[in-house]
Amino acid sequence: MSLSLEDRVTALPGVGPKLAARLAEAFAIHTLRDLLEHYPRRYHDAGEVLDLSDVEEGTPATLLGEVLEWSTRRIPPKGKRSRPLDLTEGRVRQASGAVFAVTFFNQRWRTSSLPPGTVAAFSGTVKRFRHELQLASPDVQVLGKVGSGTDTSSAAQRLDHQRLLGVYRATEALPSFKLNELVEAALEALAPLEDWLPEPIRRDQQLRALDRAVRAIHAPADHADRHAARRRLAFDELFSLQLGLQWRRRQLEADTVGLDNAPVADGWAARFLAELPFPLTGAQQRATADLGRDLGATRPMHRLLQGDVGSGKTVVAVWTMLNAVDRGRQAALMVPTEVLAEQHHRTLTELLAPLGVNVLDGLRVAALTSSTSTAVRRRILSELLTGELDLIVGTHALLEEGVRFADLGVVVIDEQHRFGVSQRVQLKEKSAPIDGTTPTAPDVLVMTATPIPRSLALTLYGDLDVTVLDELPPGREPITTQLITPDEAHRRGRLEAFIRTEVAAGRRVYVVCPFVEESEQLPGRGAVEEHGRLAAEVFADLGVALVHGRLPSADKEAAMTAFRAGAAQILVSTTVIEVGVDVPEATIMVIEDAERFGISQLHQLRGRVGRGGGRSYCVLFAGWSSELGEDARERLVAVAGTTDGFELAETDLRIRGSGQLFGRAQSGLPDLLLARIQEDVDLVAATRELATRILESDPELGAPEHARLRAEVLRRYEGGVEAFAALETG
Ligand code: ADP
Ligand code: MG
């Protein structure tokens, strides 16, 4: 009988509806494929399995046998030990008939987890006690039960040629050894697995055949075998992901032609750089070189520009947009919030001032958000349509029906994580010229200040090219970060005094709270209450402003203006100020209930200070309204320990793990089960390159030699390439 991966587990001998239901419920295992993708969590290294007669006293060994009986006795307190001990002792019989003892202290539960009849491997150091050999507190790996197909000698034989035993995520009803048995049965029943990777790829990448890899990941002969198997299967995960992402990108771009926006001599873009009061950093120069090439190509640009807060992305963005204007086209800058739109509009106007803004012969720049008045909106829409407006900054409002451009050449999207692919596609339609000529796709630059480890960027954004601004402009002010927990409550008072001194010296302070308002359900400070407290009690003599997402735009803008101008020296807010807000005089960032924020959020918030106002400070209050957990403390200590965004991003990735990065349910992308993008960065790069090469020669994956690749990618992404659309919610 030969089974296939798509067969249900009930096709296996001995698997009835009851066991099948258990597998489905505990691990969502329905088919043999599911079972075989339930990879071992780790491996039990049995070491050399020995027979009692070969054991040397005082050396580590693994002894294997059938549990015969248990007894427990109580040892009274003695010496320094003030409590009695339970000594649980089991007697175990080896295949040869020899019996040895295993002992555990205060682990009476062993008697029920290893009832008589259990066959198990016990690893530890062998001692002689009275006349018997015994293993004290050994490492235990259950192998099966006598009477259900396992006996001591067959188990011994198995471990003999296979030192590494897969240990599976298990439940009480489905212990790991049961999964070992099921997997073994499945591997026996399966016809040899056909390999979806063409032979030349396997050869080039030095990859195991699929069949061998699947078998070895569950039952490796040794560590090298396990390693090679994991590498092959991780390659499959990453390669299919890259193929899928890039395939989709090509489909989206299928009938689009890019515009030639290559830099011209003496244009706005060139003059902009010449007028800047500072030279570009090396990283900015490399970025403009990358972008310049993209802008000139016929394929529309799709590039991700990532750089830490303050690395100077805005200058690069403005330069990119001006290249479109140099070709007589328009450019749009999309941002996620109104506050940011206002901020960017102001920055743009300032940066472009030397070139002339909104004056005769100057550049025409406007901002559009959902709170733009009807009259202004009407004028902007008409000027976009006629081409009078060169540059526009806006929120989602730019995507609305009715917004049309005469000729949209460049789109810059700030803070990628809040926009999705479909919005990039929507923008494409905005540029369809009304005169009926062939639609063209704008060049798209996506910017993110959330540092993403390179490995992750290449994985997540398989459909974007990536440029990194890995250098900060000179003259950055250092930021001191401190973590304050309730056991140092006096430091809150000291901070208040310090804030007064700083404010007296013309500096400003952010106070960020996790919530708009406090509630019963979630412990933590609310910006509204905190503002009330600070304004009425603590800093009654100072100007304290409030900004949060639920305020009307006018109030938000008033608060920001007061803070910027110094009329308010303290700004209490939620994370609305997380991105882009730029007030150079701000030197103190206070974050309440910091454990409620993730690493990248904290890093973003901290990036609001240290922007030129002198030495800056970030104070993280944590553990004040809820218990500080292990992970939270690790995150906060990391943030306090470095201001390097990329280092923090790596830490973040390590703490969270990459396995659940995508979360199949939300993203439509398969989880990476074996691939670990931090360690497998070489595989990420290799698979990405390979996918590009294949799709370049065969964009539809329609060639006969790619039929298997195509089928595999479609299988992994249920619903086909359409499933990728789910990424957009990301
Ligand atoms: P980002 O958007 O990457 O967080 P910005 O573009 O807002 O960073 O730049 C932060 C600050 O650094 C701004 O005040 C900007 O004018 C300044 N800046 C940008 N590039 C340079 C440079 N090459 N040299 C000096 N200052 C720079
Ligand atoms: Mg910015």
PDB file of C-alpha atoms in Angstrom, residues 109 298 331 539 645:
ATOM      1  CA  TRP A 109       4.335  12.352  39.344  1.00  0.00           C
ATOM      2  CA  THR A 298      10.973  51.129 -17.765  1.00  0.00           C
ATOM      3  CA  ALA A 331       4.509  63.578  -7.128  1.00  0.00           C
ATOM      4  CA  PHE A 539       3.081  71.554  36.528  1.00  0.00           C
ATOM      5  CA  GLY A 645      17.510  50.658  15.829  1.00  0.00           C
TER       6      GLY A 645
END
